[in-house]
CSV table of C-alpha atoms in Angstrom, one decimal:
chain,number,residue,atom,x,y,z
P,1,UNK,CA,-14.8,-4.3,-55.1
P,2,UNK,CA,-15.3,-3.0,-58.0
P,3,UNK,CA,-15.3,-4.4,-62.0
P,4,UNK,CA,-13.0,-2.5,-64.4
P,5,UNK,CA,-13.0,-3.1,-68.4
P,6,UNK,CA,-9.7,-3.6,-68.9
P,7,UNK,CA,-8.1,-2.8,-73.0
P,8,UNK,CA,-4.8,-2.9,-74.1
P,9,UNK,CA,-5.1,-1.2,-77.4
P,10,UNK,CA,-1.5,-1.3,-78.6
P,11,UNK,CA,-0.2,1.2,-80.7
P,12,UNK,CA,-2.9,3.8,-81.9
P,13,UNK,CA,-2.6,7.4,-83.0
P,14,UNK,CA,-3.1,9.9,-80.1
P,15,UNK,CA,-6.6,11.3,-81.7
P,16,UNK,CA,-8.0,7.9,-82.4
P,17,UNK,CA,-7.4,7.3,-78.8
P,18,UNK,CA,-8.8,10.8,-77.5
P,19,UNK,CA,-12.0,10.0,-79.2
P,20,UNK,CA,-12.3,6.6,-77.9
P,21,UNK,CA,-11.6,8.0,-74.4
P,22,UNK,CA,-14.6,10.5,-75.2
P,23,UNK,CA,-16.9,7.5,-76.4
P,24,UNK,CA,-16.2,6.0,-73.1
P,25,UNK,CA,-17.2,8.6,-71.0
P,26,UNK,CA,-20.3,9.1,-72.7
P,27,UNK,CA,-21.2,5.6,-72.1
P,28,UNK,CA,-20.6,5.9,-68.5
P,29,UNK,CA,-22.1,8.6,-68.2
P,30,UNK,CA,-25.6,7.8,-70.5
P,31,UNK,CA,-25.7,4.5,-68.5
P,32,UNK,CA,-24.9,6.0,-64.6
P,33,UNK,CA,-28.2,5.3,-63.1
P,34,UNK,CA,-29.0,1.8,-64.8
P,35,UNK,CA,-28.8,-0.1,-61.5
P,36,UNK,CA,-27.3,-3.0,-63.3
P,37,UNK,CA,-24.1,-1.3,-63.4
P,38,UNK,CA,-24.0,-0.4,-60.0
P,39,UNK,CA,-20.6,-2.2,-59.9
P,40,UNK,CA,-19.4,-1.3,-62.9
P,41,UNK,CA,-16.8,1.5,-62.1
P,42,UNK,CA,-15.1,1.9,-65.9
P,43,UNK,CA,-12.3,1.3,-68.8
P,44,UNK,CA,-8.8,0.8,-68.1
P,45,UNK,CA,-7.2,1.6,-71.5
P,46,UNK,CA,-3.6,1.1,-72.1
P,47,UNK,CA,-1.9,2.1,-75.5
P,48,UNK,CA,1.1,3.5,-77.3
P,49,UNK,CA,1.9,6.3,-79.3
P,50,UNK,CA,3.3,7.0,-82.5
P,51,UNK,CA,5.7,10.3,-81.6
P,52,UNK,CA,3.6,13.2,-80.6
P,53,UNK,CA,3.7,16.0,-78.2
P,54,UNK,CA,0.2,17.2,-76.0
P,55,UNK,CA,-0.6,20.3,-74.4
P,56,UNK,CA,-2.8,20.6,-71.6
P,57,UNK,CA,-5.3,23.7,-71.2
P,58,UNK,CA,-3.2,25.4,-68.6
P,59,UNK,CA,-0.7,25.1,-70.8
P,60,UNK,CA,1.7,27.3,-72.8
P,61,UNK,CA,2.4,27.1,-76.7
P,62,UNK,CA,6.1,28.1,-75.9
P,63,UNK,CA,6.8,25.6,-74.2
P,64,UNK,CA,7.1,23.5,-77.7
P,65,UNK,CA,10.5,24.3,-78.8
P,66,UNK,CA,10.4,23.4,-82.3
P,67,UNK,CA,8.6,24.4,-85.3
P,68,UNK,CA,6.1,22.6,-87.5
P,69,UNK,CA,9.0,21.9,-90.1
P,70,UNK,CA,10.7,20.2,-87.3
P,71,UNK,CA,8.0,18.1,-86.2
P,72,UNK,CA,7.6,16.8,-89.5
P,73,UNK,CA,11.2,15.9,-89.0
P,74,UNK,CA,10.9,14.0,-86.9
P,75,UNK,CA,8.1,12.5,-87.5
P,76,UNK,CA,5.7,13.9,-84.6
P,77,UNK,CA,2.3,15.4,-84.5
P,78,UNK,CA,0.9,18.3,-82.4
P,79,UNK,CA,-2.2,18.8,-80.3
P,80,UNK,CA,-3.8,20.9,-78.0
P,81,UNK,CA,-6.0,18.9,-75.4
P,82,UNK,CA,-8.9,19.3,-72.8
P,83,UNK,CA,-6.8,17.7,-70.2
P,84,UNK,CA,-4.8,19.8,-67.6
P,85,UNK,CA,-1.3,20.2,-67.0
P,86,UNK,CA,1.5,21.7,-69.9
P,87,UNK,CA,3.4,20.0,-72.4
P,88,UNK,CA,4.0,16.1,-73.0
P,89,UNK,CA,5.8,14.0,-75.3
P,90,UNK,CA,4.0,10.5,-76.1
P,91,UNK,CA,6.1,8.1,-78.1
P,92,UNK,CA,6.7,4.1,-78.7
P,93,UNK,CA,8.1,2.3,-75.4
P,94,UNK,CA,5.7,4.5,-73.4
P,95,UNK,CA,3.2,3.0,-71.3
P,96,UNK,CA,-0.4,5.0,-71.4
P,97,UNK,CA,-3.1,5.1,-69.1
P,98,UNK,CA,-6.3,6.2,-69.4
P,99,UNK,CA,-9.0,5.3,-66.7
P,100,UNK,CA,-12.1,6.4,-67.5
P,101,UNK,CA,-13.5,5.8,-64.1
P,102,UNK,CA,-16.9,6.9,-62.3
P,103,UNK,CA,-15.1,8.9,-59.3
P,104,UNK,CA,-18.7,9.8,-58.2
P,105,UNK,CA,-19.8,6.2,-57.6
P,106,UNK,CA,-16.1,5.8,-55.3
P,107,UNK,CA,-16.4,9.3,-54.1
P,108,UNK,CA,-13.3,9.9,-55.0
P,109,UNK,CA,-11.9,13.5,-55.5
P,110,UNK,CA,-9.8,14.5,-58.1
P,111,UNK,CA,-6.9,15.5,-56.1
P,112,UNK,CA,-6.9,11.6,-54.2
P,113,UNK,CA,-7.3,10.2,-57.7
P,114,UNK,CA,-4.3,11.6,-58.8
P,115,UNK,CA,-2.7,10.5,-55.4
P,116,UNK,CA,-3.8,7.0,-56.4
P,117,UNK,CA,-2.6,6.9,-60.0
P,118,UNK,CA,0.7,8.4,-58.5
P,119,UNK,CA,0.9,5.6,-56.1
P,120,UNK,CA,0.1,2.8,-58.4
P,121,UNK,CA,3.5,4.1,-60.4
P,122,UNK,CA,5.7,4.5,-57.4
P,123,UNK,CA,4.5,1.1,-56.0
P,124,UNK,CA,5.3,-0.5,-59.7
P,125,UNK,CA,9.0,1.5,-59.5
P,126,UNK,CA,9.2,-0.2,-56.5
P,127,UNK,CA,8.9,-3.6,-57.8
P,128,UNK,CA,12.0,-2.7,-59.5
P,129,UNK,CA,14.0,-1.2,-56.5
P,130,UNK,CA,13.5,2.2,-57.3
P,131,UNK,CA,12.6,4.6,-55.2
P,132,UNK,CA,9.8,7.1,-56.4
P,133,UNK,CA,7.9,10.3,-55.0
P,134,UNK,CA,6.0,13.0,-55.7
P,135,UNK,CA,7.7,16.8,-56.1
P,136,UNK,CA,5.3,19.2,-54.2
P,137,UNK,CA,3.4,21.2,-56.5
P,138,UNK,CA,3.9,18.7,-59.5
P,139,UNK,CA,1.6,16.2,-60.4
P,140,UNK,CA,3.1,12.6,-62.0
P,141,UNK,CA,6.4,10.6,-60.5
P,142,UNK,CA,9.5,11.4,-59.6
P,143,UNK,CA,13.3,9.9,-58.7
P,144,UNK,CA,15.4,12.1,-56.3
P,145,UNK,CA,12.4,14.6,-56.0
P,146,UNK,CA,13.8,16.3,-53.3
P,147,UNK,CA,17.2,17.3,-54.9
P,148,UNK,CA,17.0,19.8,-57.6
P,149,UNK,CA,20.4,19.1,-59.3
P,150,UNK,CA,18.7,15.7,-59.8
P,151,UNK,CA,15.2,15.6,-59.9
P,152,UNK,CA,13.7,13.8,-63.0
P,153,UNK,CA,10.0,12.7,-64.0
P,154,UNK,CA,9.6,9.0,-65.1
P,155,UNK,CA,5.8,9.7,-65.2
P,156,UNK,CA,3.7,12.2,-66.2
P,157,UNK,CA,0.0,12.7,-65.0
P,158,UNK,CA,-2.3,15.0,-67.2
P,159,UNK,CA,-6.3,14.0,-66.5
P,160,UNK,CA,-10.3,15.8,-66.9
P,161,UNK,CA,-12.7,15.1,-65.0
P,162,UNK,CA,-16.3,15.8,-66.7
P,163,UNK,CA,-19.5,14.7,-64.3
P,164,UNK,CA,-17.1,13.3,-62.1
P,165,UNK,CA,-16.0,10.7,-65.1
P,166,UNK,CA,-12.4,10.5,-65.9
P,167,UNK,CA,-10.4,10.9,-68.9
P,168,UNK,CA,-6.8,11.2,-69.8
P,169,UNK,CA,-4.4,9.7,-67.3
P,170,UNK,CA,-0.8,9.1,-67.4
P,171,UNK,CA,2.4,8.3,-69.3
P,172,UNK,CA,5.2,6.5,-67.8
P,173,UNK,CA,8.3,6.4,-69.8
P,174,UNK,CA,9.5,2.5,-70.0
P,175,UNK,CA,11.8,2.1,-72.8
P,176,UNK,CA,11.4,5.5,-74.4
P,177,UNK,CA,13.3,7.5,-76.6
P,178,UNK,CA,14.3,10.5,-73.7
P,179,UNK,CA,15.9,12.5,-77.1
P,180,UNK,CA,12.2,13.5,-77.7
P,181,UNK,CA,12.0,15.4,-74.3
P,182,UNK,CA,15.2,17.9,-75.8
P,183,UNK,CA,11.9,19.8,-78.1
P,184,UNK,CA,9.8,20.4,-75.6
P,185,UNK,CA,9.9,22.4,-71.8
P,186,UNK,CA,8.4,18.9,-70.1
P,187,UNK,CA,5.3,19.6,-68.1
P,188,UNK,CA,6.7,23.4,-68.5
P,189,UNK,CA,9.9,23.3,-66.4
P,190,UNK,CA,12.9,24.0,-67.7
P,191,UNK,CA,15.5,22.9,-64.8
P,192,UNK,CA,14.0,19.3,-64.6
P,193,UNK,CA,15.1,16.1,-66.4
P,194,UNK,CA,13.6,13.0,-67.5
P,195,UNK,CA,14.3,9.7,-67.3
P,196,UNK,CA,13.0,6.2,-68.2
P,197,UNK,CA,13.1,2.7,-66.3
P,198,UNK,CA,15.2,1.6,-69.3
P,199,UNK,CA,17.1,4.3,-68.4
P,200,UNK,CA,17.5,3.7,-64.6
P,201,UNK,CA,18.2,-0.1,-64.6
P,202,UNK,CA,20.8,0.0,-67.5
P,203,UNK,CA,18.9,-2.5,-69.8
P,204,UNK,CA,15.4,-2.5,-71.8
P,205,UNK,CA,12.7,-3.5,-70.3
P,206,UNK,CA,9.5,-6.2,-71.2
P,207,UNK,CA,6.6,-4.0,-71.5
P,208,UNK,CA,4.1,-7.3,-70.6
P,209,UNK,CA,6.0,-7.3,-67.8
P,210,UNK,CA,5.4,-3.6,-66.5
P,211,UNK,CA,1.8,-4.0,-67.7
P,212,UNK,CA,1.1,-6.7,-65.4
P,213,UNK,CA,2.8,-4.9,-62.2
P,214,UNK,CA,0.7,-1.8,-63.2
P,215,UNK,CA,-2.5,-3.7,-62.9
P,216,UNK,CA,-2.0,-5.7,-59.8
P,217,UNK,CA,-1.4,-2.0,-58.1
P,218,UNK,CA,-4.6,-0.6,-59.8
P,219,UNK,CA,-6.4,-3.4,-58.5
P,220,UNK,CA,-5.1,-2.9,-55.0
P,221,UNK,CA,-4.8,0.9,-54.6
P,222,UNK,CA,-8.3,1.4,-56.2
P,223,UNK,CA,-10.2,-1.7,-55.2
P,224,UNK,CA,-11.2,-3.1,-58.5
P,225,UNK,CA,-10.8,-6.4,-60.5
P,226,UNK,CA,-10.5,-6.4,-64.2
C-alpha cells in the first residue's frame, strides 16, 4: 500500500491551482530516487472553482460558444491547458481532482489510470444507486451511456502525464450549475447532455459527504492510504 498526501484546498482560482499541480510534480519528480520515499506515491488535491471553462490541447477553440464579452457576463474565465481532451466547464458545487501520482513507481499506464479514476466515480455513483459507465471512445463517466437519446456525462476526465507523474484529473458535477454547460460544446460533442448528482437524485447534495465516498474508492481501487 501506498501513502498519498491528501489536500482539500477549497475554493481556489483554476491557475492558482494549475501552478500548484505543477509544483507538485516537480517535487515528485526532483525527489523520485530518494529511497526514503519509496512509498510515497503522491498528492490527492481536491478543490473548487470559481466559473471557468478549460480546453485541453487536442482541443478546439470553437467549441467555446461565447465571446469574451459574454464570459465577462457571466463571470467566467478562459484557459487553454497542457492537459488532453476538449472543452470543460469548472464551477462552484463541482468536485475536482487532481492526483499527482508516480504512475512509474505502480507501473501503471495511462490508459488503466484513467480506467481507475473512472471507476473510483462509478463505484461512488453507486453508493447512491446510480448506475454509471464508460461511452466507448470517451473518457470520464457516464448515465445511460449506451442510449444516445440519453446519454449524459456527470464526470469529466482531462489528465498529462509528464515522466510518468500525473497532473490534471477530473471534475464531477455534484451540485452544479448544468446552465453553464449551454456555452460550451462539452468535451466537444454536441449531441450529448450533462447532468449532475443534484440533478439525478432530485435534491442537493453534502459535498463532505461525496468527498468521503470518493476517497474510500481511491484508497481501494488504487491501493493507497491518505
Amino acid at each position: 500500500m501506498y501513502k498519498v498526501e491528501y489536500h482539500n484546498i477549497g475554493l481556489i482560482e483554476y491557475k492558482k491551482a494549475w501552478d500548484y499541480q505543477e509544483e507538485l510534480h516537480a517535487q515528485i519528480l526532483k525527489n523520485r530516487e530518494n529511497i526514503n520515499q519509496n512509498n510515497f506515491l503522491g498528492y490527492l488535491i481536491f478543490c473548487e472553482h470559481p466559473h471557468v471553462y478549460t480546453l485541453g490541447n487536442s482541443g478546439n477553440n470553437s467549441n467555446l460558444l461565447i465571446s469574451n464579452e459574454m464570459l465577462n457576463r457571466i463571470h467566467a474565465t478562459y484557459y487553454k491547458t497542457n492537459r488532453g481532451g476538449d472543452i470543460t466547464y469548472h464551477g462552484p458545487g463541482q468536485i475536482v481532482g487532481y492526483p499527482i501520482f508516480d504512475l512509474q513507481k505502480i507501473n501503471l499506464g495511462i490508459k488503466k489510470y484513467i480506467y481507475n479514476i473512472e471507476e473510483v466515480i462509478i463505484q461512488t455513483l453507486s453508493d447512491y444507486n446510480i448506475q454509471a459507465e464508460r461511452l466507448e471512445g470517451a473518457t470520464g463517466v457516464w448515465l445511460d451511456a449506451h442510449h444516445p437519446q440519453k446519454a449524459r456525462k456527470i464526470c469529466a476526465i482531462g489528465v498529462r502525464v509528464s515522466h510518468w507523474i500525473s497532473m490534471h484529473g477530473f471534475a464531477f458535477n455534484i451540485n452544479t450549475d448544468l446552465n453553464y454547460f449551454n456555452y460550451i460544446n462539452p468535451c466537444g460533442f454536441k449531441d450529448k447532455g450533462v447532468t449532475s448528482l443534484q440533478k439525478e437524485l432530485g435534491q442537493p447534495v453534502p459535498m463532505n459527504e461525496v468527498i468521503t465516498k470518493l476517497l474510500n474508492h481511491f484508497s481501494l481501487i488504487f491501493n493507497i492510504r491518505t
